[in-house]
Backbone as a ProteinNet text record, in pm:
[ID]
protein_1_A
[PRIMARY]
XXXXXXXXXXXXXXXXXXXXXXXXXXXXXXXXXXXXXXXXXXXXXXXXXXXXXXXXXXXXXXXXXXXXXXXXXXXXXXXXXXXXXXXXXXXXXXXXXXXXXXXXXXXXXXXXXXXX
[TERTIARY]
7842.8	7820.2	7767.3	7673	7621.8	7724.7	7645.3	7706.2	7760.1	7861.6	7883.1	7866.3	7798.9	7789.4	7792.8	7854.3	7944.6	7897.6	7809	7793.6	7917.9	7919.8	8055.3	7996.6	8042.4	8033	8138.2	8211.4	8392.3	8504.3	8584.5	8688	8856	8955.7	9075.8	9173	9236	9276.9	9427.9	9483.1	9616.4	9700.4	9772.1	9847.2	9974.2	10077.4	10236.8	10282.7	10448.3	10541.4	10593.3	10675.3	10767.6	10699.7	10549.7	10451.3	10402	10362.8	10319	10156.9	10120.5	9992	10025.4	9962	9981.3	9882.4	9788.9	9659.9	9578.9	9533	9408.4	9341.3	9242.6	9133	9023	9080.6	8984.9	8872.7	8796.2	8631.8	8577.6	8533.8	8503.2	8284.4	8216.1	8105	8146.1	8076.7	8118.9	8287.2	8326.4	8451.9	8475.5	8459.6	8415.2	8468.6	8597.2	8665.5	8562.2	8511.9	8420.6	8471.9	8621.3	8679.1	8741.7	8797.2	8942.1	8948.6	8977.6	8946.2	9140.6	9206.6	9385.4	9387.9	9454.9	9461.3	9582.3	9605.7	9734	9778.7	9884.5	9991.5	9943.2	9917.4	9818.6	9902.1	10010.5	10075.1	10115.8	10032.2	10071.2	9925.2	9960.5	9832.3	9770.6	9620.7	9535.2	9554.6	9552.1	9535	9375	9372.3	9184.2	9105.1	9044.5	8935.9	8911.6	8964.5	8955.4	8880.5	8834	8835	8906.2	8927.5	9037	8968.7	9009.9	8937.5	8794.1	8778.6	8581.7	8516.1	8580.9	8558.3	8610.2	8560.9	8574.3	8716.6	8807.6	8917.4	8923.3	8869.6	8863	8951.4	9016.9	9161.4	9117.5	9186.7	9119.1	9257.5	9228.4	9360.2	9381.6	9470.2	9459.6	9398.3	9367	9271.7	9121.7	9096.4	8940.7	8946.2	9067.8	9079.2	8962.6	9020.4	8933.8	8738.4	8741.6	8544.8	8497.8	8642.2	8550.9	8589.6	8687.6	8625.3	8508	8517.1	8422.1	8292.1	8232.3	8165.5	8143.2	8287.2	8310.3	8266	8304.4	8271.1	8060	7983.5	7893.6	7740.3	7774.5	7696.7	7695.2	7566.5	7555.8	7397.5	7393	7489.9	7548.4	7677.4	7761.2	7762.6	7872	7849.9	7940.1	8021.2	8108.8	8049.5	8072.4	8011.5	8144.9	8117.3	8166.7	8086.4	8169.2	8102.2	8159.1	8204.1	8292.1	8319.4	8210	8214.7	8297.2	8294.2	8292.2	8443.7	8458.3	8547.5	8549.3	8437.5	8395.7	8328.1	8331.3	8320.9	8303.1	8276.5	8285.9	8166.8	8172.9	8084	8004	7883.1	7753.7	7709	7567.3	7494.9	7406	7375.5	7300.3	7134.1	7118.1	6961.7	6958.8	6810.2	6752.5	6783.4	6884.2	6883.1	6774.9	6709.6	6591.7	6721.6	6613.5	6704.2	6694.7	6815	6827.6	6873.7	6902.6	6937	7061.4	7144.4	7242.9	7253.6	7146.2	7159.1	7150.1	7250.2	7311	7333.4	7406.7	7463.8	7626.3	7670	7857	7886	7823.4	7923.2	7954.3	8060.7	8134.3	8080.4	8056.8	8011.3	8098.8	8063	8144.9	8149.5	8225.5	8237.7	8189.6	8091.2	8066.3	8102.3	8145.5	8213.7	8148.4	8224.5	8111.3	8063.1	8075.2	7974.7	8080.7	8061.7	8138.2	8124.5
14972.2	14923	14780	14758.9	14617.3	14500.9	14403.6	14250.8	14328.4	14304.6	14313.7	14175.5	14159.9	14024.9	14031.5	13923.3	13957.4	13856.3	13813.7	13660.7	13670.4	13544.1	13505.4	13396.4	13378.9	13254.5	13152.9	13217.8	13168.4	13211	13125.6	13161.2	13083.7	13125.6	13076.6	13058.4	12930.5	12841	12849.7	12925.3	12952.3	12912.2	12774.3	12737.5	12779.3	12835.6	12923.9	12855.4	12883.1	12867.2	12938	12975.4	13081.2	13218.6	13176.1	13305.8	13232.8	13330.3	13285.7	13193.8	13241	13169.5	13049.6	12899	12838.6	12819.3	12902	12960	13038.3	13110.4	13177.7	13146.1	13146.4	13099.5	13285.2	13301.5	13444	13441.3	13532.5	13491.6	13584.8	13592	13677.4	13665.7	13774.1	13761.2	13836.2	13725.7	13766.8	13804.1	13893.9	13966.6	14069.8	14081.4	14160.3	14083.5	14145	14104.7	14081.1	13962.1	13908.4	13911.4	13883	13874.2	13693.9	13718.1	13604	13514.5	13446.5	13351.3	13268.2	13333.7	13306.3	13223	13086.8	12979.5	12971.5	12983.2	13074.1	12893.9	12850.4	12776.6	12764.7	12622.4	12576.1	12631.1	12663.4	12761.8	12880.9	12912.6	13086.7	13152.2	13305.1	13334.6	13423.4	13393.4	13467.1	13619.5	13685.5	13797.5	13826.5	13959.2	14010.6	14018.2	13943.4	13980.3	14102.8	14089.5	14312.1	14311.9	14429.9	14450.9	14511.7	14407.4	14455.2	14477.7	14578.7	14665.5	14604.8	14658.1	14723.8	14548.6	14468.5	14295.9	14240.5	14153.8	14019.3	14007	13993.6	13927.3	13842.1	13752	13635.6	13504.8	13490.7	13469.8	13294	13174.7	13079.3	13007.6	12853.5	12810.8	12687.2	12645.1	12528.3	12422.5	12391	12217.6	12310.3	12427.7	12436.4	12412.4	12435.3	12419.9	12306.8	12187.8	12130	12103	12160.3	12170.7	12312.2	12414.8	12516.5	12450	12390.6	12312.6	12279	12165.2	12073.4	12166	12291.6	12419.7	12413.6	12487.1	12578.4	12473.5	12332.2	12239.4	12199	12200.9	12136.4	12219.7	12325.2	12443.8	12576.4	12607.1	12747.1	12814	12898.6	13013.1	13064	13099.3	13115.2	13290.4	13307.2	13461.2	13442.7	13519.2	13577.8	13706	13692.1	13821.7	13823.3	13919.6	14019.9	14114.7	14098	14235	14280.6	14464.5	14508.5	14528.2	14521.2	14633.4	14452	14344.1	14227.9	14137.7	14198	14136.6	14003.6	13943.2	13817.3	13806	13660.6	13641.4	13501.1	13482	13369	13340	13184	13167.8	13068.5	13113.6	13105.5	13060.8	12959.2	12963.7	13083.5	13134.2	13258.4	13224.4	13122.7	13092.9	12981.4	12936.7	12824.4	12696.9	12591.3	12471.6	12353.7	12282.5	12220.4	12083.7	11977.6	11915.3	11768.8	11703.7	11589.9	11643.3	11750.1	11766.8	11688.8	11653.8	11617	11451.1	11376.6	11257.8	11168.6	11049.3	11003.5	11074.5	11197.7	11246.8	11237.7	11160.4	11153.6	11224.8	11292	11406.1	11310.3	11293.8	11231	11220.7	11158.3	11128	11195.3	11273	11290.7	11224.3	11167.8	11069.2	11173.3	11084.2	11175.8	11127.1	11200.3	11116.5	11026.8	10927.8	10813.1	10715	10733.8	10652.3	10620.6	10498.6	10395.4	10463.2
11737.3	11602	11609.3	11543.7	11520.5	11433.5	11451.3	11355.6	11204.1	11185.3	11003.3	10934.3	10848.7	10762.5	10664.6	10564	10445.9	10380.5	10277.7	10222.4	10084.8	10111.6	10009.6	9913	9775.4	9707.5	9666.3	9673.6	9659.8	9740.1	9700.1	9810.3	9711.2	9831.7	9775.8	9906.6	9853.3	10007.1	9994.9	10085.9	10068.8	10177.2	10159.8	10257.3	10215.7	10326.9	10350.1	10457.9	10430	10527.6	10556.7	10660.1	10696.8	10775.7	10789.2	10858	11016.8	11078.2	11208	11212.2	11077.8	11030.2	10940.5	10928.1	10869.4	10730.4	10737.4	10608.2	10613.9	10486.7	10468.8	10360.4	10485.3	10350.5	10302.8	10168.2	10122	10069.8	10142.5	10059.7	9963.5	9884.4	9767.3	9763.2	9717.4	9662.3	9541.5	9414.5	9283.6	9297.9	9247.6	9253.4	9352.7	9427.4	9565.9	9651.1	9767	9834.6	9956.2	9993.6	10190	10307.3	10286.3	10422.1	10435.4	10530.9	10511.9	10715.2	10616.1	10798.8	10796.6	10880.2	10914.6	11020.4	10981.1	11094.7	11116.5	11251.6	11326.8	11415.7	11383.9	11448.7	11602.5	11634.2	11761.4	11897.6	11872.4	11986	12001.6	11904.6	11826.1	11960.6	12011.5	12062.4	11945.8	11936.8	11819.5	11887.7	11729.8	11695.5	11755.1	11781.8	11778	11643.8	11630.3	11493.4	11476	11363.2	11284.1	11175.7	11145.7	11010.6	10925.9	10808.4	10718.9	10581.6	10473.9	10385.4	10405.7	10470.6	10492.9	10511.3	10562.7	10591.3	10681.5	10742.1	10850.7	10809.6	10892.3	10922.9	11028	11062.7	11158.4	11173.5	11312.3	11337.2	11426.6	11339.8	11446.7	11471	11543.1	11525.7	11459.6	11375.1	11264.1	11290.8	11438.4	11444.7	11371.6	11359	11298.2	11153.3	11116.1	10945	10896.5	10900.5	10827.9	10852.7	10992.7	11004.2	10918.7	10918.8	10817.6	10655.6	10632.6	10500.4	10464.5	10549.4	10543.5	10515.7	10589.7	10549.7	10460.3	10369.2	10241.8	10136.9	10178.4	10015.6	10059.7	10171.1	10169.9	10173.8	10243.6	10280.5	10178.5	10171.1	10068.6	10095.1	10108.2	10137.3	10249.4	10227.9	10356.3	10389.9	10483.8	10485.1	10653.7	10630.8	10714.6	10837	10959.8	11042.5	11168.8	11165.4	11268	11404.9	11501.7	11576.8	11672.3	11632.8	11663	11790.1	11853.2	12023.7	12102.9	12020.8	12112.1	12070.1	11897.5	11836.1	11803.7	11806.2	11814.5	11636.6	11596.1	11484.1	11399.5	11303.4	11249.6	11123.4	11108.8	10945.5	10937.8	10910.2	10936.3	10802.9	10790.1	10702	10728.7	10565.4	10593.1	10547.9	10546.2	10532.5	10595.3	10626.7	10694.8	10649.3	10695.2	10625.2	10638.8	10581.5	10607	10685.7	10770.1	10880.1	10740.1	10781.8	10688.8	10520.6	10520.3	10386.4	10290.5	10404.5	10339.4	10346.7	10415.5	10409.1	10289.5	10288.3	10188.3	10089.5	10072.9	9977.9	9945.2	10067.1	10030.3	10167.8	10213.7	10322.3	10494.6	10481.7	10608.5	10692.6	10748.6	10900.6	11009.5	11107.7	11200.1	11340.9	11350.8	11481.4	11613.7	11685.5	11803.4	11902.9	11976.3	12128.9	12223.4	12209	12275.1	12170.6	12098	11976	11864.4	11842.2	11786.1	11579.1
[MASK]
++++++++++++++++++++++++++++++++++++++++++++++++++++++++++++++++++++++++++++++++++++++++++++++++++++++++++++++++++++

């Protein structure tokens, strides 16, 4: 079976206690369930990426939380993929971003190693 890819426009950010996961973040197109990305406790071992009702279930571990934020609030259009024979997965812009788009618009700088 090939890549599954799921574009999403929304989502809903659900941080819990008392689970072996410390969030999920759920992705929706329109009202249409996309698939859900579970950030699993930095000493927890990940689950295999599945699919769950007919979508990406993709399993990371909480230091990625905030770079797939950072994603979900800056980037559009997004879109979730999968692929089964490898179980491998994750979230992608689903069109071409032109380079410099986001300069001086507000979006954080990310410190690069080495560089002040």
């Amino acid at each position: 079976m090939d890549q599954i890819s799921k574009p999403f426009d929304s989502y809903i950010i659900s941080y819990v206690t008392g689970y072996p996961h410390d969030c999920v973040i759920t992705c929706f197109n329109g009202d249409a369930y996309a698939g859900r990305m579970i950030f699993y406790k930095e000493n927890a071992e990940l689950p295999p990426n599945v699919m769950f009702n007919d979508a990406p279930s993709l399993h990371f571990h909480s230091h990625h939380y905030d770079a797939i934020v950072t994603i979900l609030r800056y980037e559009k259009p997004l879109m979730l993929f999968f692929v089964p024979a490898s179980r491998t997965g994750g979230i992608v812009t689903s069109e071409r971003e032109p380079v410099g788009e986001q300069e001086g618009t507000g979006m954080p700088q990310t410190p690069r190693p080495g560089m002040p």
